[in-house]
PDB file of C-alpha atoms in Angstrom:
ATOM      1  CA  UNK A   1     107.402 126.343 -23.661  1.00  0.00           C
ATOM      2  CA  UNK A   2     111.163 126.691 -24.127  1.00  0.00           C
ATOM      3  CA  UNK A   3     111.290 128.757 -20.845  1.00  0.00           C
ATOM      4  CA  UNK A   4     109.386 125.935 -19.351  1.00  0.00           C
ATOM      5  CA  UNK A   5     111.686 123.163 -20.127  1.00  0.00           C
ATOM      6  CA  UNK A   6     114.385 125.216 -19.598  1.00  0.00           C
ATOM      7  CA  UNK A   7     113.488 125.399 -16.207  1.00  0.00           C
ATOM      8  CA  UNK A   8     112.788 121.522 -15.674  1.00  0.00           C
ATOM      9  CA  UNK A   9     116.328 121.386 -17.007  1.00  0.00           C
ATOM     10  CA  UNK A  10     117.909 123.322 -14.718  1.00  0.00           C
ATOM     11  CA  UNK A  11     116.016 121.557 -11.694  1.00  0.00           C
ATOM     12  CA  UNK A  12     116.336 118.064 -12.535  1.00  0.00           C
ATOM     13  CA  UNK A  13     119.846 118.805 -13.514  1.00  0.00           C
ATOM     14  CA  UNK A  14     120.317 119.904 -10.022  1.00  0.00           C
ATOM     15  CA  UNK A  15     119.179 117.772  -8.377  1.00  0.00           C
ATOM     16  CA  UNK A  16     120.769 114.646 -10.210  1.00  0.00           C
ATOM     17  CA  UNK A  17     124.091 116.771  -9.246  1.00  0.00           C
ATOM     18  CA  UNK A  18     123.644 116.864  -5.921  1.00  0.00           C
ATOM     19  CA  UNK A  19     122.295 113.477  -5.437  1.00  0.00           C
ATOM     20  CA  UNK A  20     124.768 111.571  -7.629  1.00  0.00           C
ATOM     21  CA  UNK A  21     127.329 114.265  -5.500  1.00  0.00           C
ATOM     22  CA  UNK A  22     126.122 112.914  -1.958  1.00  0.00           C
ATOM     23  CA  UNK A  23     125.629 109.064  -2.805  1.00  0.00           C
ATOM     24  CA  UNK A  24     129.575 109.050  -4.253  1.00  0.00           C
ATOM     25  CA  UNK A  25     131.020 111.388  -0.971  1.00  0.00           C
ATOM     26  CA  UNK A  26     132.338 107.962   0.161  1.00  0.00           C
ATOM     27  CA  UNK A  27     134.341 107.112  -2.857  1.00  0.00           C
ATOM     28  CA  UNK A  28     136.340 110.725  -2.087  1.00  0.00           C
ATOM     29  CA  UNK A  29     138.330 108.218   0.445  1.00  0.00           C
ATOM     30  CA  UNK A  30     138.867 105.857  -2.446  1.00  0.00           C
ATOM     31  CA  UNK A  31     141.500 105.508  -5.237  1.00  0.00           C
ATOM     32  CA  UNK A  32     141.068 108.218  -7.867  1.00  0.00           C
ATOM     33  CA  UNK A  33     140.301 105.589 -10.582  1.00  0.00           C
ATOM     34  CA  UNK A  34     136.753 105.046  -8.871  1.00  0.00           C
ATOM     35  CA  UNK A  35     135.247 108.021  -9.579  1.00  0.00           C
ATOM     36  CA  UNK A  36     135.484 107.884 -13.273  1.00  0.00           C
ATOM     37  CA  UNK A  37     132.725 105.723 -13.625  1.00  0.00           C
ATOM     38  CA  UNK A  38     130.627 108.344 -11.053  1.00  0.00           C
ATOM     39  CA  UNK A  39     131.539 111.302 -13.487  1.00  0.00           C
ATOM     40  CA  UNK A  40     130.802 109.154 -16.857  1.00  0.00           C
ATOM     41  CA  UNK A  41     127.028 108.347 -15.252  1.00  0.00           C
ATOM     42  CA  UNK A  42     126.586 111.998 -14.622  1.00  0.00           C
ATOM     43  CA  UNK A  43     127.398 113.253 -17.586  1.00  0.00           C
ATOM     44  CA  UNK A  44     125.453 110.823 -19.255  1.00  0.00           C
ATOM     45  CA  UNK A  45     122.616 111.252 -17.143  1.00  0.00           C
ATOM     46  CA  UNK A  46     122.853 115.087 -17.886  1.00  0.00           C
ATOM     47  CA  UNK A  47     122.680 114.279 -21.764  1.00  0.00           C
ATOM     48  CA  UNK A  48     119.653 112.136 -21.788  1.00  0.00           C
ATOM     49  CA  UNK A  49     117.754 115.540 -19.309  1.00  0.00           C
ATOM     50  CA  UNK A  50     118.854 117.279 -22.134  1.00  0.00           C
ATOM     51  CA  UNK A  51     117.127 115.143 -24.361  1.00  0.00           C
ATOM     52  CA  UNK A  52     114.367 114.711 -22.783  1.00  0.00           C
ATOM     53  CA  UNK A  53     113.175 117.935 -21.219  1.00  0.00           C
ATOM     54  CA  UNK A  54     115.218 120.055 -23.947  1.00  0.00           C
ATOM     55  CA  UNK A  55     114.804 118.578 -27.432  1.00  0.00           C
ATOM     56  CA  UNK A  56     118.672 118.810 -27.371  1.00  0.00           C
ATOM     57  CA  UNK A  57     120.981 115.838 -29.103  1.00  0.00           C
ATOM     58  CA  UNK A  58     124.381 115.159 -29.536  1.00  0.00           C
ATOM     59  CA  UNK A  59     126.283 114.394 -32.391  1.00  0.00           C
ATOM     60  CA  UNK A  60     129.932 113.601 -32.405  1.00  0.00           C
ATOM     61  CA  UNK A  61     131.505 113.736 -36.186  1.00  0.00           C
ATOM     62  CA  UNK A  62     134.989 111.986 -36.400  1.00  0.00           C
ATOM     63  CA  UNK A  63     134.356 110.057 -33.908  1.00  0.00           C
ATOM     64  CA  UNK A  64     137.066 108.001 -35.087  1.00  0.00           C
ATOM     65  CA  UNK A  65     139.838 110.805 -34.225  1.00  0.00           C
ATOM     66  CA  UNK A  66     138.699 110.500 -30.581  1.00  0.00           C
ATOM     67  CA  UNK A  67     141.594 107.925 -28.680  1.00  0.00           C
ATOM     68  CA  UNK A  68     139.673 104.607 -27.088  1.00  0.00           C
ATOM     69  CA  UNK A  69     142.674 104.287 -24.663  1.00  0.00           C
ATOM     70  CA  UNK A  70     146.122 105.999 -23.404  1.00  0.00           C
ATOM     71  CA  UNK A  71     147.346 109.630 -23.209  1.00  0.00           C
ATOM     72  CA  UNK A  72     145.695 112.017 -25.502  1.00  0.00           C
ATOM     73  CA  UNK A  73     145.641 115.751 -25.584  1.00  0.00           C
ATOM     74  CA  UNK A  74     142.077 117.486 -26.589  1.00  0.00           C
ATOM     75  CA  UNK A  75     141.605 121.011 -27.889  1.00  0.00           C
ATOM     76  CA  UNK A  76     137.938 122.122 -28.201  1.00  0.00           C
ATOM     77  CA  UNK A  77     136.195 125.297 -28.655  1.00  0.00           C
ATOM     78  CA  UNK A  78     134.611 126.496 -25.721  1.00  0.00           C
ATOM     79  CA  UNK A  79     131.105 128.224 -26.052  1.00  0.00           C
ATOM     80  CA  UNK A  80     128.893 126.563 -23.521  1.00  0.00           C
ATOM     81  CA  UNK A  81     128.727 125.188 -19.793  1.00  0.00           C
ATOM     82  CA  UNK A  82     127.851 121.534 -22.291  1.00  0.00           C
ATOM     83  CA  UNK A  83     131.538 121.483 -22.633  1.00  0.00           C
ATOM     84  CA  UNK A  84     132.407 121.278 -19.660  1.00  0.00           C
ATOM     85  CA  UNK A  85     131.532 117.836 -19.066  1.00  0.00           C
ATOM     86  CA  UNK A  86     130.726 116.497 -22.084  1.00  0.00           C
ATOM     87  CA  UNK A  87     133.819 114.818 -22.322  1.00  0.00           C
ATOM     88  CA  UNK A  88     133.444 112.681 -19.356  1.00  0.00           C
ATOM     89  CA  UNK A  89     130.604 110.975 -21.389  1.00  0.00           C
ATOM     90  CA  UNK A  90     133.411 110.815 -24.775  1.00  0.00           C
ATOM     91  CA  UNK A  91     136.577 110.101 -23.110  1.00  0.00           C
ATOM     92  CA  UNK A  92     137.898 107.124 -21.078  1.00  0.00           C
ATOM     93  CA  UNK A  93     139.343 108.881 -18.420  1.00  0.00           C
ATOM     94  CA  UNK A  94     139.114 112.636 -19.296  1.00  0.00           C
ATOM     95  CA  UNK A  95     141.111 115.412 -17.262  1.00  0.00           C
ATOM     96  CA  UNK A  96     140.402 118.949 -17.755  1.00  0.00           C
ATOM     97  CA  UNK A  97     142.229 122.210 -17.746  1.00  0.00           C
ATOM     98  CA  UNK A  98     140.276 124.684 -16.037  1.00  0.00           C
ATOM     99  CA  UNK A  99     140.401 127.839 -13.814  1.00  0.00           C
ATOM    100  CA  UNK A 100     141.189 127.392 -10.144  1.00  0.00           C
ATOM    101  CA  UNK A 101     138.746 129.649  -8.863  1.00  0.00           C
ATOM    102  CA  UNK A 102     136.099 126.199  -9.425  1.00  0.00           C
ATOM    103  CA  UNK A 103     138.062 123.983  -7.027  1.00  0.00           C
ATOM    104  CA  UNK A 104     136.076 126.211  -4.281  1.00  0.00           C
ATOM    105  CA  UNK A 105     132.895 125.366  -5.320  1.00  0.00           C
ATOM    106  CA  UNK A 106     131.182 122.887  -3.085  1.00  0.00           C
ATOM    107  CA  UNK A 107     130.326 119.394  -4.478  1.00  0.00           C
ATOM    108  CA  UNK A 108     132.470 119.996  -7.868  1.00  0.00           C
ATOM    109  CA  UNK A 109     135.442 121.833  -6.745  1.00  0.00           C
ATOM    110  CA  UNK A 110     135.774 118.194  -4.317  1.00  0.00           C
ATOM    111  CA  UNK A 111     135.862 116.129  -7.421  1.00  0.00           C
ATOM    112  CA  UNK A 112     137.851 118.101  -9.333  1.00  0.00           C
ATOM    113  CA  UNK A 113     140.124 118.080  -6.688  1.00  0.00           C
ATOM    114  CA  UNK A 114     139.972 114.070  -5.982  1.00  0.00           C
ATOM    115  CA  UNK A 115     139.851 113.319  -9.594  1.00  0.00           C
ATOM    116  CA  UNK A 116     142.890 115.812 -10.267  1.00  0.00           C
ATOM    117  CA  UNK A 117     141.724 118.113 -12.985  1.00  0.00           C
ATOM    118  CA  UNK A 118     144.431 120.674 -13.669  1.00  0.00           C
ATOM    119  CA  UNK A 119     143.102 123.780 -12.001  1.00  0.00           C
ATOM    120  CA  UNK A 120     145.001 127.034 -12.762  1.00  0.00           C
ATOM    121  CA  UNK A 121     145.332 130.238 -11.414  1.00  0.00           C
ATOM    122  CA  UNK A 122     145.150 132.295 -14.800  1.00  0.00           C
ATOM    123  CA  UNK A 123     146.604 135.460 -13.549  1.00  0.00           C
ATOM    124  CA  UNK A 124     149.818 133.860 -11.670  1.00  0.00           C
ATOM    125  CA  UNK A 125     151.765 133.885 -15.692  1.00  0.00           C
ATOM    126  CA  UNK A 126     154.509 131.930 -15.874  1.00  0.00           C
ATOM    127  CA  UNK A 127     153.963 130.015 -13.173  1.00  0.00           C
ATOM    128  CA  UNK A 128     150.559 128.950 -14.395  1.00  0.00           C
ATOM    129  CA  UNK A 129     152.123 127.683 -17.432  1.00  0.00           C
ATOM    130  CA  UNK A 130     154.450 125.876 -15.294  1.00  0.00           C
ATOM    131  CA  UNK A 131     152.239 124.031 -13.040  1.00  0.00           C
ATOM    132  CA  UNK A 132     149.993 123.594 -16.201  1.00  0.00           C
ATOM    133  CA  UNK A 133     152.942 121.737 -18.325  1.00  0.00           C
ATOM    134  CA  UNK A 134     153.890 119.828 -15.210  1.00  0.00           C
ATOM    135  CA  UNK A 135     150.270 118.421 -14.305  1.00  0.00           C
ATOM    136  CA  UNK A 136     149.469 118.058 -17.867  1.00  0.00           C
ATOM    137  CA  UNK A 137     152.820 115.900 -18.397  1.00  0.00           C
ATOM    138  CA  UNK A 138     151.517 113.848 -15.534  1.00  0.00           C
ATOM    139  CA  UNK A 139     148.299 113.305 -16.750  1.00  0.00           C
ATOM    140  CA  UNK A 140     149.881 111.877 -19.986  1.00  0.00           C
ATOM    141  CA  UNK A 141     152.677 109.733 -18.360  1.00  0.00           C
ATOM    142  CA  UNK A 142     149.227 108.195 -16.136  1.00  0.00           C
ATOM    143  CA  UNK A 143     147.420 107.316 -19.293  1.00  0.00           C
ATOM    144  CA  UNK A 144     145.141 110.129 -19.128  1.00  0.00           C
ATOM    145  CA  UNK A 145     143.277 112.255 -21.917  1.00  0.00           C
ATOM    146  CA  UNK A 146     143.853 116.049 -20.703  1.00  0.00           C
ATOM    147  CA  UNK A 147     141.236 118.506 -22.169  1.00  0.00           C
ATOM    148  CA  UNK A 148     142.109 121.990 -22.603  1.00  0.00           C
ATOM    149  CA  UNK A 149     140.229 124.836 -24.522  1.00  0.00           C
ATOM    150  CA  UNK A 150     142.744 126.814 -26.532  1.00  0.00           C
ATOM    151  CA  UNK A 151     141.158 130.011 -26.467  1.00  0.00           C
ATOM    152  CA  UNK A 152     141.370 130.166 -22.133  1.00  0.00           C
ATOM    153  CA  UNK A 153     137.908 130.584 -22.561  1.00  0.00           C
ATOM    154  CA  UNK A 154     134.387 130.878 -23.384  1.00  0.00           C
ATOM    155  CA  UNK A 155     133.817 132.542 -26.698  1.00  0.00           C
ATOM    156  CA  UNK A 156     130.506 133.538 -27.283  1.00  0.00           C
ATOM    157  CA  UNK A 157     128.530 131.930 -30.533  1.00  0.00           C
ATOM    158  CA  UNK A 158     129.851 133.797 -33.840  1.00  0.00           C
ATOM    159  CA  UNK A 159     133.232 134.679 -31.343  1.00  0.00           C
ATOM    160  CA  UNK A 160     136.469 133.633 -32.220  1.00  0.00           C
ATOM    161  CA  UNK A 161     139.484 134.349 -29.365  1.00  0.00           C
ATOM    162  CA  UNK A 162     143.707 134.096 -29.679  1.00  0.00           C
ATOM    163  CA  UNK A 163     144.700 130.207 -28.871  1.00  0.00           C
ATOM    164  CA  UNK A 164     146.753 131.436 -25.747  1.00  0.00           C
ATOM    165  CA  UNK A 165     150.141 129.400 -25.177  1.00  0.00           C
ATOM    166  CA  UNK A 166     148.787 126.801 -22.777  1.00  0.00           C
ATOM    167  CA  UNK A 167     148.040 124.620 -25.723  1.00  0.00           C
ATOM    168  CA  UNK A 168     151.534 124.515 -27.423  1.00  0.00           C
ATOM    169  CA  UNK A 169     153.206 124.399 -24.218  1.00  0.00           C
ATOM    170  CA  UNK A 170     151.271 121.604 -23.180  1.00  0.00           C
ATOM    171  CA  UNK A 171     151.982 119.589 -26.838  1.00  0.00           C
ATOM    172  CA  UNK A 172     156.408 120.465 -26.615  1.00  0.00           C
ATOM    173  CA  UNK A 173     155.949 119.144 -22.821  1.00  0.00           C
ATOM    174  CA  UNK A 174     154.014 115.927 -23.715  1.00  0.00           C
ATOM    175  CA  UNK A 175     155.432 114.967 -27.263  1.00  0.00           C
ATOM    176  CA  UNK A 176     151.637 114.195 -28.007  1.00  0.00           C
ATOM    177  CA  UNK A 177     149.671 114.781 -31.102  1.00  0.00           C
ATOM    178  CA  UNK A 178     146.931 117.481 -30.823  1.00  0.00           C
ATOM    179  CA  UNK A 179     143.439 116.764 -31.811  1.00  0.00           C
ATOM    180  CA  UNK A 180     141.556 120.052 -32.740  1.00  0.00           C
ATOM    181  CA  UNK A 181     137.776 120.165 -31.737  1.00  0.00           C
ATOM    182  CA  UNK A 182     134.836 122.618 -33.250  1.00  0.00           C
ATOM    183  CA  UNK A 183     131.332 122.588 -31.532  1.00  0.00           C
ATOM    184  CA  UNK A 184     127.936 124.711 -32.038  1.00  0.00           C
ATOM    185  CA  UNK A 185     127.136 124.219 -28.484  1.00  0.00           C
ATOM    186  CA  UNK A 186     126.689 127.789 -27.702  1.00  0.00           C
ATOM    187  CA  UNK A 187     123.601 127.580 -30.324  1.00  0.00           C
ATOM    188  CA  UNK A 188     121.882 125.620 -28.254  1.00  0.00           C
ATOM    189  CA  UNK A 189     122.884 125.760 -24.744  1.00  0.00           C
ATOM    190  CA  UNK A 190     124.203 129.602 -24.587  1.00  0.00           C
ATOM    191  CA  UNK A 191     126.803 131.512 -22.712  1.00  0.00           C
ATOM    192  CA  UNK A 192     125.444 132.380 -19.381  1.00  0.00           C
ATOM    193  CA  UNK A 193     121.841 131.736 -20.925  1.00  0.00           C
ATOM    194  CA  UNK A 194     118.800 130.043 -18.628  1.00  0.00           C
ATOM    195  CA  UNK A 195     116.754 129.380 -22.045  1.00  0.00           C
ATOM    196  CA  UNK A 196     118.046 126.158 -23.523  1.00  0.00           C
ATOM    197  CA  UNK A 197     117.291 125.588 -27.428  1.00  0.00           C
ATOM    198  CA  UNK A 198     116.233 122.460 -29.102  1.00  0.00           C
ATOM    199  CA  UNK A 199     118.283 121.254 -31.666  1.00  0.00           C
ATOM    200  CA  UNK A 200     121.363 118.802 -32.516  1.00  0.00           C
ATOM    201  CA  UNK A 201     124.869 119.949 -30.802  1.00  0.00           C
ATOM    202  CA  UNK A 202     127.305 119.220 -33.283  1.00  0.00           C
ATOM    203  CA  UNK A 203     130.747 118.033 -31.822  1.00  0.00           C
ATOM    204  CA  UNK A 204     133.324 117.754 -34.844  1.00  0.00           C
ATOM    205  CA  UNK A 205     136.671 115.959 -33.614  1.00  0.00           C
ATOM    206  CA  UNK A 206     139.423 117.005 -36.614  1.00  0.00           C
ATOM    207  CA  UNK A 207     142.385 114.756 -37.281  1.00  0.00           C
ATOM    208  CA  UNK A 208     145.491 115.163 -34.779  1.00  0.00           C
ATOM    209  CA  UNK A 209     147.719 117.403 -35.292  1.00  0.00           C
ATOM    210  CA  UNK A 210     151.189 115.678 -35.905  1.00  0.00           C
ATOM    211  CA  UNK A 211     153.554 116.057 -32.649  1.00  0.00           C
ATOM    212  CA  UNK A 212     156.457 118.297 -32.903  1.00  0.00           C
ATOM    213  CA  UNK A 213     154.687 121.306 -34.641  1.00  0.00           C
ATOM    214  CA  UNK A 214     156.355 124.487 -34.434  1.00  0.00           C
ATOM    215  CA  UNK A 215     154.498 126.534 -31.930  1.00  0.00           C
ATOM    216  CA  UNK A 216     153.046 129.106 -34.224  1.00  0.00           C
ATOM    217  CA  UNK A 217     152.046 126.585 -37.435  1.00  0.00           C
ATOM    218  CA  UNK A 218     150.193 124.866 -34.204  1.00  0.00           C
ATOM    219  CA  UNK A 219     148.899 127.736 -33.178  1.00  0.00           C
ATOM    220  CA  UNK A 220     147.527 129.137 -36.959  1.00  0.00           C
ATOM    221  CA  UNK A 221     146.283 125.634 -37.417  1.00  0.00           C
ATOM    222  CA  UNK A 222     144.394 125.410 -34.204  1.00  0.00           C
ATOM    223  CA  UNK A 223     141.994 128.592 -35.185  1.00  0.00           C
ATOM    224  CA  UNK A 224     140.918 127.481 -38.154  1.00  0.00           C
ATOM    225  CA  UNK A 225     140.385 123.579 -37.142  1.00  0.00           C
ATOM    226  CA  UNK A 226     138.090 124.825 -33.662  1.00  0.00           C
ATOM    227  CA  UNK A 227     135.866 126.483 -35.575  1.00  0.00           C
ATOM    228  CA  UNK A 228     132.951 124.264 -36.975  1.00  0.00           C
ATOM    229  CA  UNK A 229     132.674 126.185 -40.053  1.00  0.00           C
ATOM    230  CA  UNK A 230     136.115 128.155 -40.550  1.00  0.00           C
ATOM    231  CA  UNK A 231     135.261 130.129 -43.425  1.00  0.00           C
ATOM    232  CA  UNK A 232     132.283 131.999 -41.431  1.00  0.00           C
ATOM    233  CA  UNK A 233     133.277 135.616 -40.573  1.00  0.00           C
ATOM    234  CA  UNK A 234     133.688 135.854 -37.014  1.00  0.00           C
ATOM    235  CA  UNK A 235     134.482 138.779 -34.295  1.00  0.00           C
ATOM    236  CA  UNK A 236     137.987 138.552 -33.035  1.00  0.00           C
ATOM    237  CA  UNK A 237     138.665 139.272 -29.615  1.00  0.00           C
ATOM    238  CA  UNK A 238     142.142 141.346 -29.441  1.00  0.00           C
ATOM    239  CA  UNK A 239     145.147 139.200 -27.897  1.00  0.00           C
ATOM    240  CA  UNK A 240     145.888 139.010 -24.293  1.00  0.00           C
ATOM    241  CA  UNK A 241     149.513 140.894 -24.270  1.00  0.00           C
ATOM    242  CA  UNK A 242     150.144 139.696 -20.203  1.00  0.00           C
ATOM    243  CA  UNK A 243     149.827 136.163 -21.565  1.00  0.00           C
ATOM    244  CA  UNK A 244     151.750 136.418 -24.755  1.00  0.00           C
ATOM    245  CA  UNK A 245     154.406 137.732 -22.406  1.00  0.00           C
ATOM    246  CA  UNK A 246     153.822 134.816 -19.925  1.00  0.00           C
ATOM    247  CA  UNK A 247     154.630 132.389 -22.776  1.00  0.00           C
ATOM    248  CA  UNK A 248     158.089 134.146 -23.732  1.00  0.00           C
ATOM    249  CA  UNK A 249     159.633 133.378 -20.578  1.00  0.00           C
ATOM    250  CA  UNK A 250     158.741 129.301 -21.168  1.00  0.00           C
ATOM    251  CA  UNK A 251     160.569 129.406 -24.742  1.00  0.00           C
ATOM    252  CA  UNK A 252     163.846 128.239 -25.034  1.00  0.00           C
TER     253      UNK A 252
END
């Protein structure tokens, strides 16, 4: 049964992409502002199919954490295509961090591009960091709330991964407090998995973390507030030493 609705999922999910995707092609020639409430439907369209045909809720703790309005800067655990647009659905006007290789992709890869998520080329090192700071300080100086998973990332459920230096670079470039987020949405909707398990996503939004944090209390504090329960033993994934290097050259 699981398989089953896993499968009705997948087509109905689909095919609301791809028809929500053709019926807004026009609004590609508009201002960017009009396709946020295009990307809010979808996503919320894609949480009721997963309600529906997967037995699969939502639940956002500390809700009150999340900003109604104005420049924000979101740091979530990533275990699950779910958050990648979940926060259209949470956010007022959400931007993402994410790799560049997904601007290519037909239909998303045009609204990415129109709605200017901050793609980056992860193996271009320094210069990824640059663009990203850049981009992300324009995001914040428009108003926007830029979403970036710490850990570069997926991390598998159980998976814990180094917070690479996008995230503190990001925080010294925009002067903005950092909210820490911890999810179970691997548990449910798993990495690179077709089957799709019933149960309640849990989406915990932590207090922000003051601005002006030194970059490795932010850093130390960032791996234990991602995880929804810390105190779990997890497998760590060794660090990235090209990155690490990356980041050296952007310190003063």
């Amino acid at each position: 049964m699981i398989w089953l609705r896993s499968l009705l999922f997948n087509i109905a999910f689909w095919s609301v992409t791809v028809a929500m995707g053709l019926l807004a092609l026009p609004l590609l020639l508009a201002p960017r502002r009009w396709l946020v409430p295009p990307m809010r439907w979808h996503a919320l369209a894609v949480l009721a199919l997963l309600r529906w045909l997967c037995g699969i809720h939502l639940r956002v703790e500390g809700r009150e954490n999340l900003p109604r309005g104005g420049p924000a800067l979101i740091a979530a655990k990533h275990q699950s295509a779910f958050d990648t647009f979940v926060w259209f659905a949470l956010l007022p006007d959400a931007v993402y961090v994410l790799k560049k290789e997904l601007l290519w992709l037909p239909v998303y890869g045009w609204y990415s591009w129109k709605t200017r998520q901050i793609a980056v080329d992860r193996t271009a090192g320094a210069s990824a960091l640059r663009h990203l700071v850049k981009a992300g300080r324009e995001a914040a100086e428009a108003g926007r709330q830029v979403v970036i998973f710490p850990e570069g990332t997926r991390a598998a459920l159980g998976q814990r991964r180094p917070i690479q230096p996008g995230i503190a670079a990001l925080a010294s470039a925009t002067g903005l407090p950092v909210v820490p987020v911890a999810t179970d949405s691997g548990r449910h909707w798993g990495r690179r998995a077709f089957r799709k398990m019933p149960g309640t996503i849990t989406i915990a939004v932590r207090p922000p973390i003051p601005a002006g944090r030194p970059r490795a209390a932010l850093t130390r504090e960032l791996a234990f507030l991602i995880e929804l329960d810390p105190n779990q033993p997890q497998a760590v994934v060794p660090v990235d030493k090209s990155v690490e290097s990356a980041a050296a050259t952007l310190r003063p």
